[in-house]
Structure formats: C-alpha cells, structure tokens
Amino acid sequence: MAVYSSITELIGNTPIIDVSQLSPNPDVRILGKLEGNNPAGSVKDRIARQMIDEAEADGTLKPGSIVIEPSSGNTGIAMAMICRLRGYTLKIVLPENVSIERRQLLEVFGAEIILSPGAEGSNGAVRRAQALSEEHPEWVFLYQYGNEANPRAHYETTGPEILADVPDITHFVAGLGTSGTLMGVGTYLREHRPEVQILAVEPPAGELVEGLRNLDDGYIPPVFEKWGGLELLDGKRIVRPRESLEWTRRLVAEAGVFAGISSGAALAGAAKVAARIETGTIVFIICDGGWKYLSTGAYTDDLDAAEAKAESIIYF
C-alpha cells in the first residue's frame, strides 16, 4: 500500500457501489459514487482543494491569508481542513440552523464561524459573505458558486473516474446545488460520450430539500451559467423533502450505505429515471456520509416528524 505525504492526496478516486436492488426496473442498474470516502467526508473535498490550489498558483492566496466563504457545511469543512494544513485563517459564514455536527467539525479544524439568519438559508449566507468581502477587500473570497475551479475539479477528476469505472454509463444524475458536480462531470461525459443523458435533481420551487436548490427560487449559481447549464442538462427530476428522507433510509436499510440526505434525494431522482427507461446504467453521486446528520433524527424519528424538521434545519 502506498504512503502519502499529505491527507489531500487521498481526495478523489472514490469507489462506486452497485445499489441496483433499489432500482424500480430490473433492467436498469443504479450505481452510486461514494464521495463520503474523501478525507473530510464529502464530494466538496474536490472543489476545496482545486480552489485553494488554483488561488495559490495565481498568487491570490499568500502566506497568512484570511479566507472567507459561505457554506452550509461540507465545502466549509473541506476548506477548513486544507486551510489548517496550509496556514490560512478561514472564516465560514454559516446559517444558524445547520446541524450541530457541522459546526463542531468546522471548529475542530479551526475555522471561525460567522452565523447568518437561518430563515435566509444558504442564499443568506452567500449574501453575508459577499458583503463581508466587500468590507474587507484584504480577505480572499474564493466563492464556490462562481469559481470555475469548482466545476473544473469535477471535469478533471470525478468525470474521468466515472467513465473509467463505468464505461457503459447511460445516465448521470446529481443534485443541483452549486451545480459544480453536474457541470464538470456533465461536460466531461458530453465530450467523451455524447449519448449519455445528464439529469439534475431539484426540489419543487419554495420547498427545502437538503443540499439542493431550485433555480426558480431566485438564485442561479454563476458557474451554472458560465458552463452552459441550460444547454448541458437533458432534464430535471423533482424530489420532495419526504422522498429524500424515504430514499435515504432505504439506502441504509437495503444497501447498507449510511449517507447524507442529499444522497437520498439523488437516489430518488435516479429511481425516477430508471422507471422511465427500458434499459441502462445510471450513476448518481452519494455526496457524503450520514454521521453529520444524526442529531437531526432524519434516520430514526417518525417520518412525519423528520419531514417537519426539514423545514427548520439546514442539513446540507
């Protein structure tokens, strides 16, 4: 077994698990890419490393820099890990109603937490970070929603990994959050296998589903526009809060995969795709593990109670 010089070298090259027992169509395989196996625990490890590497390379980040970033958890945690290793001070603007495990891990890695109103969700955290970066131009604002290092990380790593491991892929399904995963993987697959369908999972307008956003709610991530999102996507699948919880529970109960709620939402979207096609191989993203959500009751509470909590707790 190889010996690595830094924990960041372990980012990427995540395994793929066959969860076809959850497919509503026996002729359609469903495969999940286990991004919770990244060292800081999520798919966001990839973009955190890419954004920081590129900012160091172009001189934006210098020794002792202060970095500010809005996050509801995963990107912040990954950035906190890397900033701690490289000597940067990180300030994370975090909605006040995220799960307690998110705050705790940010604190473990030494990030300073700046709370934003929970009612404003992730969009409120973005606005607060933008305002703070204007007030403090000496701080470095990498801005995952507009930084092309975000989709580029997936274009250079996640996409090639998926195609190498699943050459017979017919559909790629991922949640629409910052849109970096969809844009990067989708662009890579479109260039190398144009017949592969690229599909987004999003909640109904005005409803909260962990880790996802509906573009009709008023905020379109700049990277979605820069990478031609409307032209790239072949379609969308709508997933409601209850469905995301139900499929998250099925993922652990029937496949033994303990994942975060956005993974259940992506799986629900993949199942909807599987139900509409005759044959195929669907790959979806299992964004992170479930341990950061235990305090929410998403896995053990009565389903009605868990769904009600989803209205007040930001899980992603």
PDB file of C-alpha atoms in Angstrom:
ATOM      1  CA  MET A   1       0.000   0.000   0.000  1.00  0.00           C
ATOM      2  CA  ALA A   2       1.268   3.468  -0.888  1.00  0.00           C
ATOM      3  CA  VAL A   3       2.372   6.003   1.713  1.00  0.00           C
ATOM      4  CA  TYR A   4       1.031   9.522   1.151  1.00  0.00           C
ATOM      5  CA  SER A   5       2.743  12.729   2.183  1.00  0.00           C
ATOM      6  CA  SER A   6      -0.491  14.682   2.799  1.00  0.00           C
ATOM      7  CA  ILE A   7      -4.117  13.873   3.549  1.00  0.00           C
ATOM      8  CA  THR A   8      -5.095  15.967   0.496  1.00  0.00           C
ATOM      9  CA  GLU A   9      -3.518  13.329  -1.760  1.00  0.00           C
ATOM     10  CA  LEU A  10      -6.325  10.997  -0.692  1.00  0.00           C
ATOM     11  CA  ILE A  11      -9.002  13.216  -2.238  1.00  0.00           C
ATOM     12  CA  GLY A  12     -10.744  11.560  -5.177  1.00  0.00           C
ATOM     13  CA  ASN A  13     -10.587   8.066  -6.689  1.00  0.00           C
ATOM     14  CA  THR A  14     -13.664   7.138  -4.655  1.00  0.00           C
ATOM     15  CA  PRO A  15     -15.338   3.733  -5.128  1.00  0.00           C
ATOM     16  CA  ILE A  16     -18.642   3.002  -6.827  1.00  0.00           C
ATOM     17  CA  ILE A  17     -21.269   0.789  -5.192  1.00  0.00           C
ATOM     18  CA  ASP A  18     -23.995  -1.129  -7.036  1.00  0.00           C
ATOM     19  CA  VAL A  19     -27.364  -0.414  -5.391  1.00  0.00           C
ATOM     20  CA  SER A  20     -29.467  -1.892  -8.179  1.00  0.00           C
ATOM     21  CA  GLN A  21     -31.625  -3.671  -5.619  1.00  0.00           C
ATOM     22  CA  LEU A  22     -33.221  -0.232  -5.217  1.00  0.00           C
ATOM     23  CA  SER A  23     -33.986   0.137  -8.913  1.00  0.00           C
ATOM     24  CA  PRO A  24     -37.694   0.004  -9.834  1.00  0.00           C
ATOM     25  CA  ASN A  25     -36.673  -1.559 -13.164  1.00  0.00           C
ATOM     26  CA  PRO A  26     -34.708  -4.849 -13.134  1.00  0.00           C
ATOM     27  CA  ASP A  27     -33.182  -3.933 -16.480  1.00  0.00           C
ATOM     28  CA  VAL A  28     -31.699  -0.665 -15.190  1.00  0.00           C
ATOM     29  CA  ARG A  29     -28.618  -0.684 -12.960  1.00  0.00           C
ATOM     30  CA  ILE A  30     -28.177   2.092 -10.389  1.00  0.00           C
ATOM     31  CA  LEU A  31     -24.625   2.788  -9.192  1.00  0.00           C
ATOM     32  CA  GLY A  32     -23.589   5.286  -6.513  1.00  0.00           C
ATOM     33  CA  LYS A  33     -20.209   7.046  -6.298  1.00  0.00           C
ATOM     34  CA  LEU A  34     -19.188   7.082  -2.627  1.00  0.00           C
ATOM     35  CA  GLU A  35     -17.904  10.614  -2.115  1.00  0.00           C
ATOM     36  CA  GLY A  36     -18.129  10.284   1.652  1.00  0.00           C
ATOM     37  CA  ASN A  37     -14.858   8.328   1.352  1.00  0.00           C
ATOM     38  CA  ASN A  38     -12.970  11.581   0.794  1.00  0.00           C
ATOM     39  CA  PRO A  39     -10.841  12.530   3.839  1.00  0.00           C
ATOM     40  CA  ALA A  40     -13.013  15.436   5.030  1.00  0.00           C
ATOM     41  CA  GLY A  41     -16.083  13.372   4.289  1.00  0.00           C
ATOM     42  CA  SER A  42     -17.746  14.713   1.157  1.00  0.00           C
ATOM     43  CA  VAL A  43     -17.672  15.464  -2.547  1.00  0.00           C
ATOM     44  CA  LYS A  44     -16.718  19.046  -1.625  1.00  0.00           C
ATOM     45  CA  ASP A  45     -13.165  17.947  -0.789  1.00  0.00           C
ATOM     46  CA  ARG A  46     -12.528  18.005  -4.525  1.00  0.00           C
ATOM     47  CA  ILE A  47     -13.541  21.614  -5.087  1.00  0.00           C
ATOM     48  CA  ALA A  48     -11.939  22.893  -1.887  1.00  0.00           C
ATOM     49  CA  ARG A  49      -8.567  21.524  -2.941  1.00  0.00           C
ATOM     50  CA  GLN A  50      -8.962  22.783  -6.505  1.00  0.00           C
ATOM     51  CA  MET A  51      -9.996  26.303  -5.476  1.00  0.00           C
ATOM     52  CA  ILE A  52      -7.161  26.623  -2.969  1.00  0.00           C
ATOM     53  CA  ASP A  53      -4.553  25.118  -5.323  1.00  0.00           C
ATOM     54  CA  GLU A  54      -5.523  27.484  -8.143  1.00  0.00           C
ATOM     55  CA  ALA A  55      -5.603  30.511  -5.822  1.00  0.00           C
ATOM     56  CA  GLU A  56      -2.107  29.665  -4.598  1.00  0.00           C
ATOM     57  CA  ALA A  57      -0.859  29.185  -8.136  1.00  0.00           C
ATOM     58  CA  ASP A  58      -2.110  32.565  -9.367  1.00  0.00           C
ATOM     59  CA  GLY A  59      -0.975  34.440  -6.258  1.00  0.00           C
ATOM     60  CA  THR A  60      -4.428  35.173  -4.848  1.00  0.00           C
ATOM     61  CA  LEU A  61      -3.559  33.224  -1.715  1.00  0.00           C
ATOM     62  CA  LYS A  62      -0.375  34.194   0.074  1.00  0.00           C
ATOM     63  CA  PRO A  63       1.165  33.015   3.354  1.00  0.00           C
ATOM     64  CA  GLY A  64      -1.061  34.130   6.222  1.00  0.00           C
ATOM     65  CA  SER A  65      -4.067  34.993   4.062  1.00  0.00           C
ATOM     66  CA  ILE A  66      -7.540  35.254   5.582  1.00  0.00           C
ATOM     67  CA  VAL A  67     -10.156  33.360   3.578  1.00  0.00           C
ATOM     68  CA  ILE A  68     -13.921  33.893   3.781  1.00  0.00           C
ATOM     69  CA  GLU A  69     -16.513  31.560   2.296  1.00  0.00           C
ATOM     70  CA  PRO A  70     -20.265  30.937   2.672  1.00  0.00           C
ATOM     71  CA  SER A  71     -21.129  27.316   3.339  1.00  0.00           C
ATOM     72  CA  SER A  72     -23.813  25.198   4.895  1.00  0.00           C
ATOM     73  CA  GLY A  73     -21.181  22.695   5.909  1.00  0.00           C
ATOM     74  CA  ASN A  74     -19.380  20.396   3.506  1.00  0.00           C
ATOM     75  CA  THR A  75     -17.372  22.915   1.490  1.00  0.00           C
ATOM     76  CA  GLY A  76     -16.530  24.776   4.675  1.00  0.00           C
ATOM     77  CA  ILE A  77     -15.333  21.609   6.394  1.00  0.00           C
ATOM     78  CA  ALA A  78     -13.136  20.636   3.452  1.00  0.00           C
ATOM     79  CA  MET A  79     -11.704  24.148   3.197  1.00  0.00           C
ATOM     80  CA  ALA A  80     -11.125  24.229   6.963  1.00  0.00           C
ATOM     81  CA  MET A  81      -9.094  21.030   6.777  1.00  0.00           C
ATOM     82  CA  ILE A  82      -6.904  22.322   3.958  1.00  0.00           C
ATOM     83  CA  CYS A  83      -6.555  25.865   5.321  1.00  0.00           C
ATOM     84  CA  ARG A  84      -5.474  24.449   8.684  1.00  0.00           C
ATOM     85  CA  LEU A  85      -2.768  22.403   6.958  1.00  0.00           C
ATOM     86  CA  ARG A  86      -1.533  25.317   4.845  1.00  0.00           C
ATOM     87  CA  GLY A  87      -1.609  28.061   7.426  1.00  0.00           C
ATOM     88  CA  TYR A  88      -4.576  30.158   6.289  1.00  0.00           C
ATOM     89  CA  THR A  89      -7.214  31.653   8.577  1.00  0.00           C
ATOM     90  CA  LEU A  90     -10.693  30.615   7.459  1.00  0.00           C
ATOM     91  CA  LYS A  91     -13.945  32.424   8.247  1.00  0.00           C
ATOM     92  CA  ILE A  92     -17.096  30.499   7.316  1.00  0.00           C
ATOM     93  CA  VAL A  93     -20.470  32.236   7.034  1.00  0.00           C
ATOM     94  CA  LEU A  94     -22.882  29.564   8.184  1.00  0.00           C
ATOM     95  CA  PRO A  95     -26.693  29.586   8.523  1.00  0.00           C
ATOM     96  CA  GLU A  96     -27.519  29.367  12.218  1.00  0.00           C
ATOM     97  CA  ASN A  97     -29.819  26.356  11.757  1.00  0.00           C
ATOM     98  CA  VAL A  98     -27.346  23.832  10.360  1.00  0.00           C
ATOM     99  CA  SER A  99     -26.889  20.530  12.190  1.00  0.00           C
ATOM    100  CA  ILE A 100     -24.650  20.746  15.257  1.00  0.00           C
ATOM    101  CA  GLU A 101     -22.162  18.231  13.822  1.00  0.00           C
ATOM    102  CA  ARG A 102     -21.340  20.703  11.042  1.00  0.00           C
ATOM    103  CA  ARG A 103     -20.408  23.441  13.474  1.00  0.00           C
ATOM    104  CA  GLN A 104     -18.402  21.044  15.609  1.00  0.00           C
ATOM    105  CA  LEU A 105     -16.252  19.791  12.762  1.00  0.00           C
ATOM    106  CA  LEU A 106     -15.593  23.313  11.497  1.00  0.00           C
ATOM    107  CA  GLU A 107     -14.405  24.172  14.991  1.00  0.00           C
ATOM    108  CA  VAL A 108     -12.215  21.046  15.149  1.00  0.00           C
ATOM    109  CA  PHE A 109     -10.374  22.269  12.059  1.00  0.00           C
ATOM    110  CA  GLY A 110     -10.030  25.778  13.500  1.00  0.00           C
ATOM    111  CA  ALA A 111     -12.456  27.735  11.326  1.00  0.00           C
ATOM    112  CA  GLU A 112     -14.116  30.873  12.678  1.00  0.00           C
ATOM    113  CA  ILE A 113     -17.893  30.656  12.289  1.00  0.00           C
ATOM    114  CA  ILE A 114     -19.922  33.734  11.367  1.00  0.00           C
ATOM    115  CA  LEU A 115     -23.635  32.983  11.690  1.00  0.00           C
ATOM    116  CA  SER A 116     -26.242  34.187   9.222  1.00  0.00           C
ATOM    117  CA  PRO A 117     -30.044  34.071   9.742  1.00  0.00           C
ATOM    118  CA  GLY A 118     -31.366  30.543   9.411  1.00  0.00           C
ATOM    119  CA  ALA A 119     -34.539  31.710   7.711  1.00  0.00           C
ATOM    120  CA  GLU A 120     -32.449  33.051   4.825  1.00  0.00           C
ATOM    121  CA  GLY A 121     -30.855  29.648   4.173  1.00  0.00           C
ATOM    122  CA  SER A 122     -27.732  29.218   2.086  1.00  0.00           C
ATOM    123  CA  ASN A 123     -28.628  32.217  -0.077  1.00  0.00           C
ATOM    124  CA  GLY A 124     -28.467  34.413   3.036  1.00  0.00           C
ATOM    125  CA  ALA A 125     -25.019  33.052   3.860  1.00  0.00           C
ATOM    126  CA  VAL A 126     -23.878  33.908   0.340  1.00  0.00           C
ATOM    127  CA  ARG A 127     -25.147  37.483   0.640  1.00  0.00           C
ATOM    128  CA  ARG A 128     -23.487  37.935   4.043  1.00  0.00           C
ATOM    129  CA  ALA A 129     -20.151  36.607   2.762  1.00  0.00           C
ATOM    130  CA  GLN A 130     -20.326  38.886  -0.274  1.00  0.00           C
ATOM    131  CA  ALA A 131     -20.972  41.904   1.959  1.00  0.00           C
ATOM    132  CA  LEU A 132     -18.102  40.997   4.292  1.00  0.00           C
ATOM    133  CA  SER A 133     -15.698  40.513   1.410  1.00  0.00           C
ATOM    134  CA  GLU A 134     -16.560  43.998   0.141  1.00  0.00           C
ATOM    135  CA  GLU A 135     -15.989  45.436   3.612  1.00  0.00           C
ATOM    136  CA  HIS A 136     -12.653  43.598   3.859  1.00  0.00           C
ATOM    137  CA  PRO A 137     -11.013  43.569   0.433  1.00  0.00           C
ATOM    138  CA  GLU A 138      -7.855  42.171   2.029  1.00  0.00           C
ATOM    139  CA  TRP A 139      -9.697  38.898   2.692  1.00  0.00           C
ATOM    140  CA  VAL A 140      -9.729  36.214  -0.017  1.00  0.00           C
ATOM    141  CA  PHE A 141     -13.215  35.264  -1.201  1.00  0.00           C
ATOM    142  CA  LEU A 142     -12.975  32.084  -3.303  1.00  0.00           C
ATOM    143  CA  TYR A 143     -16.793  31.912  -3.774  1.00  0.00           C
ATOM    144  CA  GLN A 144     -17.602  28.339  -4.709  1.00  0.00           C
ATOM    145  CA  TYR A 145     -20.793  29.362  -6.560  1.00  0.00           C
ATOM    146  CA  GLY A 146     -18.894  31.489  -9.059  1.00  0.00           C
ATOM    147  CA  ASN A 147     -15.416  29.946  -9.040  1.00  0.00           C
ATOM    148  CA  GLU A 148     -14.746  27.885 -12.148  1.00  0.00           C
ATOM    149  CA  ALA A 149     -12.303  25.760 -10.165  1.00  0.00           C
ATOM    150  CA  ASN A 150     -15.496  24.169  -8.778  1.00  0.00           C
ATOM    151  CA  PRO A 151     -16.737  22.509 -11.998  1.00  0.00           C
ATOM    152  CA  ARG A 152     -13.158  22.157 -13.218  1.00  0.00           C
ATOM    153  CA  ALA A 153     -12.387  19.866 -10.249  1.00  0.00           C
ATOM    154  CA  HIS A 154     -15.133  17.522 -11.395  1.00  0.00           C
ATOM    155  CA  TYR A 155     -14.208  17.833 -15.067  1.00  0.00           C
ATOM    156  CA  GLU A 156     -10.633  16.818 -14.268  1.00  0.00           C
ATOM    157  CA  THR A 157     -11.300  14.135 -11.637  1.00  0.00           C
ATOM    158  CA  THR A 158     -14.874  12.969 -10.972  1.00  0.00           C
ATOM    159  CA  GLY A 159     -15.907  12.702 -14.624  1.00  0.00           C
ATOM    160  CA  PRO A 160     -12.860  10.703 -15.766  1.00  0.00           C
ATOM    161  CA  GLU A 161     -13.168   8.409 -12.742  1.00  0.00           C
ATOM    162  CA  ILE A 162     -16.818   7.638 -13.510  1.00  0.00           C
ATOM    163  CA  LEU A 163     -16.206   6.898 -17.184  1.00  0.00           C
ATOM    164  CA  ALA A 164     -13.185   4.709 -16.388  1.00  0.00           C
ATOM    165  CA  ASP A 165     -15.112   2.688 -13.796  1.00  0.00           C
ATOM    166  CA  VAL A 166     -18.466   2.573 -15.621  1.00  0.00           C
ATOM    167  CA  PRO A 167     -17.797   2.653 -19.377  1.00  0.00           C
ATOM    168  CA  ASP A 168     -21.378   1.524 -20.056  1.00  0.00           C
ATOM    169  CA  ILE A 169     -22.944   4.531 -18.267  1.00  0.00           C
ATOM    170  CA  THR A 170     -26.122   5.780 -19.961  1.00  0.00           C
ATOM    171  CA  HIS A 171     -27.363   8.383 -17.436  1.00  0.00           C
ATOM    172  CA  PHE A 172     -25.676  10.643 -14.890  1.00  0.00           C
ATOM    173  CA  VAL A 173     -27.833  12.022 -12.069  1.00  0.00           C
ATOM    174  CA  ALA A 174     -26.765  14.568  -9.441  1.00  0.00           C
ATOM    175  CA  GLY A 175     -28.334  17.152  -7.190  1.00  0.00           C
ATOM    176  CA  LEU A 176     -28.396  20.776  -8.288  1.00  0.00           C
ATOM    177  CA  GLY A 177     -26.638  22.743  -5.530  1.00  0.00           C
ATOM    178  CA  THR A 178     -23.728  24.932  -6.560  1.00  0.00           C
ATOM    179  CA  SER A 179     -24.088  22.980  -9.851  1.00  0.00           C
ATOM    180  CA  GLY A 180     -20.341  22.279  -9.957  1.00  0.00           C
ATOM    181  CA  THR A 181     -20.670  18.489  -9.972  1.00  0.00           C
ATOM    182  CA  LEU A 182     -23.301  18.488 -12.709  1.00  0.00           C
ATOM    183  CA  MET A 183     -21.433  20.990 -14.855  1.00  0.00           C
ATOM    184  CA  GLY A 184     -17.999  19.412 -14.528  1.00  0.00           C
ATOM    185  CA  VAL A 185     -18.973  15.750 -14.809  1.00  0.00           C
ATOM    186  CA  GLY A 186     -21.648  16.516 -17.389  1.00  0.00           C
ATOM    187  CA  THR A 187     -19.275  18.465 -19.617  1.00  0.00           C
ATOM    188  CA  TYR A 188     -16.670  15.705 -19.460  1.00  0.00           C
ATOM    189  CA  LEU A 189     -19.194  12.994 -20.287  1.00  0.00           C
ATOM    190  CA  ARG A 190     -20.741  15.052 -23.078  1.00  0.00           C
ATOM    191  CA  GLU A 191     -17.307  15.452 -24.700  1.00  0.00           C
ATOM    192  CA  HIS A 192     -16.403  11.766 -24.431  1.00  0.00           C
ATOM    193  CA  ARG A 193     -19.795  10.016 -24.569  1.00  0.00           C
ATOM    194  CA  PRO A 194     -22.326  12.420 -26.125  1.00  0.00           C
ATOM    195  CA  GLU A 195     -25.157   9.888 -25.818  1.00  0.00           C
ATOM    196  CA  VAL A 196     -25.040   9.908 -22.002  1.00  0.00           C
ATOM    197  CA  GLN A 197     -28.021  11.756 -20.513  1.00  0.00           C
ATOM    198  CA  ILE A 198     -27.231  14.432 -17.884  1.00  0.00           C
ATOM    199  CA  LEU A 199     -30.043  14.954 -15.372  1.00  0.00           C
ATOM    200  CA  ALA A 200     -30.399  17.284 -12.396  1.00  0.00           C
ATOM    201  CA  VAL A 201     -32.350  16.633  -9.210  1.00  0.00           C
ATOM    202  CA  GLU A 202     -34.055  19.647  -7.656  1.00  0.00           C
ATOM    203  CA  PRO A 203     -36.850  20.345  -5.168  1.00  0.00           C
ATOM    204  CA  PRO A 204     -40.147  21.978  -6.097  1.00  0.00           C
ATOM    205  CA  ALA A 205     -39.916  25.768  -6.018  1.00  0.00           C
ATOM    206  CA  GLY A 206     -40.241  27.030  -2.477  1.00  0.00           C
ATOM    207  CA  GLU A 207     -39.570  23.686  -0.787  1.00  0.00           C
ATOM    208  CA  LEU A 208     -36.421  22.698   1.121  1.00  0.00           C
ATOM    209  CA  VAL A 209     -34.602  19.527   0.184  1.00  0.00           C
ATOM    210  CA  GLU A 210     -31.231  19.009   1.809  1.00  0.00           C
ATOM    211  CA  GLY A 211     -28.348  20.003  -0.423  1.00  0.00           C
ATOM    212  CA  LEU A 212     -30.461  21.063  -3.401  1.00  0.00           C
ATOM    213  CA  ARG A 213     -31.823  24.250  -4.887  1.00  0.00           C
ATOM    214  CA  ASN A 214     -34.494  25.125  -7.409  1.00  0.00           C
ATOM    215  CA  LEU A 215     -33.306  27.696  -9.939  1.00  0.00           C
ATOM    216  CA  ASP A 216     -36.763  29.293  -9.942  1.00  0.00           C
ATOM    217  CA  ASP A 217     -36.253  30.365  -6.317  1.00  0.00           C
ATOM    218  CA  GLY A 218     -34.251  33.370  -7.466  1.00  0.00           C
ATOM    219  CA  TYR A 219     -30.570  32.422  -7.324  1.00  0.00           C
ATOM    220  CA  ILE A 220     -28.733  30.853 -10.253  1.00  0.00           C
ATOM    221  CA  PRO A 221     -25.102  29.920  -9.446  1.00  0.00           C
ATOM    222  CA  PRO A 222     -22.755  31.781 -11.806  1.00  0.00           C
ATOM    223  CA  VAL A 223     -20.890  28.560 -12.646  1.00  0.00           C
ATOM    224  CA  PHE A 224     -24.169  27.099 -13.949  1.00  0.00           C
ATOM    225  CA  GLU A 225     -24.414  29.927 -16.464  1.00  0.00           C
ATOM    226  CA  LYS A 226     -20.686  30.013 -17.276  1.00  0.00           C
ATOM    227  CA  TRP A 227     -20.671  26.306 -18.113  1.00  0.00           C
ATOM    228  CA  GLY A 228     -23.856  26.406 -20.196  1.00  0.00           C
ATOM    229  CA  GLY A 229     -26.085  24.586 -17.753  1.00  0.00           C
ATOM    230  CA  LEU A 230     -29.337  25.024 -19.620  1.00  0.00           C
ATOM    231  CA  GLU A 231     -27.797  23.588 -22.788  1.00  0.00           C
ATOM    232  CA  LEU A 232     -25.939  20.810 -20.972  1.00  0.00           C
ATOM    233  CA  LEU A 233     -28.821  19.336 -18.993  1.00  0.00           C
ATOM    234  CA  ASP A 234     -31.111  16.825 -20.683  1.00  0.00           C
ATOM    235  CA  GLY A 235     -33.733  17.246 -17.999  1.00  0.00           C
ATOM    236  CA  LYS A 236     -34.587  17.515 -14.313  1.00  0.00           C
ATOM    237  CA  ARG A 237     -36.300  15.312 -11.797  1.00  0.00           C
ATOM    238  CA  ILE A 238     -38.249  16.887  -8.936  1.00  0.00           C
ATOM    239  CA  VAL A 239     -37.753  15.363  -5.484  1.00  0.00           C
ATOM    240  CA  ARG A 240     -39.758  16.451  -2.452  1.00  0.00           C
ATOM    241  CA  PRO A 241     -38.442  16.537   1.145  1.00  0.00           C
ATOM    242  CA  ARG A 242     -40.272  13.390   2.214  1.00  0.00           C
ATOM    243  CA  GLU A 243     -38.955  11.442  -0.773  1.00  0.00           C
ATOM    244  CA  SER A 244     -35.383  12.407   0.039  1.00  0.00           C
ATOM    245  CA  LEU A 245     -35.778  11.091   3.585  1.00  0.00           C
ATOM    246  CA  GLU A 246     -37.503   7.903   2.452  1.00  0.00           C
ATOM    247  CA  TRP A 247     -34.780   7.067  -0.065  1.00  0.00           C
ATOM    248  CA  THR A 248     -32.004   7.960   2.372  1.00  0.00           C
ATOM    249  CA  ARG A 249     -33.489   5.429   4.776  1.00  0.00           C
ATOM    250  CA  ARG A 250     -33.852   2.837   2.027  1.00  0.00           C
ATOM    251  CA  LEU A 251     -30.217   3.347   1.019  1.00  0.00           C
ATOM    252  CA  VAL A 252     -29.020   2.400   4.503  1.00  0.00           C
ATOM    253  CA  ALA A 253     -31.639  -0.303   5.160  1.00  0.00           C
ATOM    254  CA  GLU A 254     -31.409  -2.131   1.833  1.00  0.00           C
ATOM    255  CA  ALA A 255     -27.864  -1.368   0.671  1.00  0.00           C
ATOM    256  CA  GLY A 256     -26.041  -0.689   3.950  1.00  0.00           C
ATOM    257  CA  VAL A 257     -24.923   2.742   2.722  1.00  0.00           C
ATOM    258  CA  PHE A 258     -25.180   5.316   5.529  1.00  0.00           C
ATOM    259  CA  ALA A 259     -25.350   8.541   3.540  1.00  0.00           C
ATOM    260  CA  GLY A 260     -26.481  12.139   3.893  1.00  0.00           C
ATOM    261  CA  ILE A 261     -29.950  13.259   2.906  1.00  0.00           C
ATOM    262  CA  SER A 262     -28.901  14.811  -0.403  1.00  0.00           C
ATOM    263  CA  SER A 263     -27.751  11.327  -1.425  1.00  0.00           C
ATOM    264  CA  GLY A 264     -31.261  10.033  -0.813  1.00  0.00           C
ATOM    265  CA  ALA A 265     -32.601  12.855  -2.951  1.00  0.00           C
ATOM    266  CA  ALA A 266     -30.194  11.959  -5.770  1.00  0.00           C
ATOM    267  CA  LEU A 267     -31.147   8.289  -5.460  1.00  0.00           C
ATOM    268  CA  ALA A 268     -34.826   9.203  -5.605  1.00  0.00           C
ATOM    269  CA  GLY A 269     -34.103  11.097  -8.811  1.00  0.00           C
ATOM    270  CA  ALA A 270     -32.174   8.132 -10.216  1.00  0.00           C
ATOM    271  CA  ALA A 271     -35.102   5.834  -9.414  1.00  0.00           C
ATOM    272  CA  LYS A 272     -37.470   8.165 -11.259  1.00  0.00           C
ATOM    273  CA  VAL A 273     -35.177   7.984 -14.292  1.00  0.00           C
ATOM    274  CA  ALA A 274     -34.952   4.194 -14.041  1.00  0.00           C
ATOM    275  CA  ALA A 275     -38.732   3.907 -14.022  1.00  0.00           C
ATOM    276  CA  ARG A 276     -38.974   5.745 -17.343  1.00  0.00           C
ATOM    277  CA  ILE A 277     -36.355   3.917 -19.423  1.00  0.00           C
ATOM    278  CA  GLU A 278     -36.220   0.332 -20.707  1.00  0.00           C
ATOM    279  CA  THR A 279     -32.564  -0.476 -20.008  1.00  0.00           C
ATOM    280  CA  GLY A 280     -29.472   1.396 -18.915  1.00  0.00           C
ATOM    281  CA  THR A 281     -26.855   2.124 -16.293  1.00  0.00           C
ATOM    282  CA  ILE A 282     -27.374   5.151 -14.053  1.00  0.00           C
ATOM    283  CA  VAL A 283     -24.605   6.677 -11.943  1.00  0.00           C
ATOM    284  CA  PHE A 284     -25.542   9.059  -9.137  1.00  0.00           C
ATOM    285  CA  ILE A 285     -23.482  10.907  -6.545  1.00  0.00           C
ATOM    286  CA  ILE A 286     -23.555   9.817  -2.893  1.00  0.00           C
ATOM    287  CA  CYS A 287     -22.351  13.195  -1.662  1.00  0.00           C
ATOM    288  CA  ASP A 288     -21.363  12.404   1.914  1.00  0.00           C
ATOM    289  CA  GLY A 289     -21.866  10.114   4.883  1.00  0.00           C
ATOM    290  CA  GLY A 290     -24.774  10.273   7.293  1.00  0.00           C
ATOM    291  CA  TRP A 291     -22.897  10.807  10.554  1.00  0.00           C
ATOM    292  CA  LYS A 292     -23.101  14.624  10.295  1.00  0.00           C
ATOM    293  CA  TYR A 293     -26.908  14.395  10.394  1.00  0.00           C
ATOM    294  CA  LEU A 294     -27.520  12.059  13.329  1.00  0.00           C
ATOM    295  CA  SER A 295     -28.693  14.868  15.618  1.00  0.00           C
ATOM    296  CA  THR A 296     -31.495  15.742  13.206  1.00  0.00           C
ATOM    297  CA  GLY A 297     -33.409  12.496  13.659  1.00  0.00           C
ATOM    298  CA  ALA A 298     -33.553  12.028   9.899  1.00  0.00           C
ATOM    299  CA  TYR A 299     -32.846   8.303  10.213  1.00  0.00           C
ATOM    300  CA  THR A 300     -34.696   7.355  13.376  1.00  0.00           C
ATOM    301  CA  ASP A 301     -37.545   9.796  14.050  1.00  0.00           C
ATOM    302  CA  ASP A 302     -41.074   9.194  12.889  1.00  0.00           C
ATOM    303  CA  LEU A 303     -41.094  10.107   9.211  1.00  0.00           C
ATOM    304  CA  ASP A 304     -43.678  12.863   9.678  1.00  0.00           C
ATOM    305  CA  ALA A 305     -41.574  14.397  12.452  1.00  0.00           C
ATOM    306  CA  ALA A 306     -38.395  14.144  10.377  1.00  0.00           C
ATOM    307  CA  GLU A 307     -40.119  15.823   7.444  1.00  0.00           C
ATOM    308  CA  ALA A 308     -41.321  18.641   9.699  1.00  0.00           C
ATOM    309  CA  LYS A 309     -37.783  19.184  10.983  1.00  0.00           C
ATOM    310  CA  ALA A 310     -36.582  19.553   7.409  1.00  0.00           C
ATOM    311  CA  GLU A 311     -38.434  22.849   7.324  1.00  0.00           C
ATOM    312  CA  SER A 312     -36.289  24.318  10.108  1.00  0.00           C
ATOM    313  CA  ILE A 313     -32.911  22.573   9.939  1.00  0.00           C
ATOM    314  CA  ILE A 314     -30.474  23.020   7.078  1.00  0.00           C
ATOM    315  CA  TYR A 315     -28.924  19.600   6.648  1.00  0.00           C
ATOM    316  CA  PHE A 316     -26.542  20.136   3.737  1.00  0.00           C
TER     317      PHE A 316
END
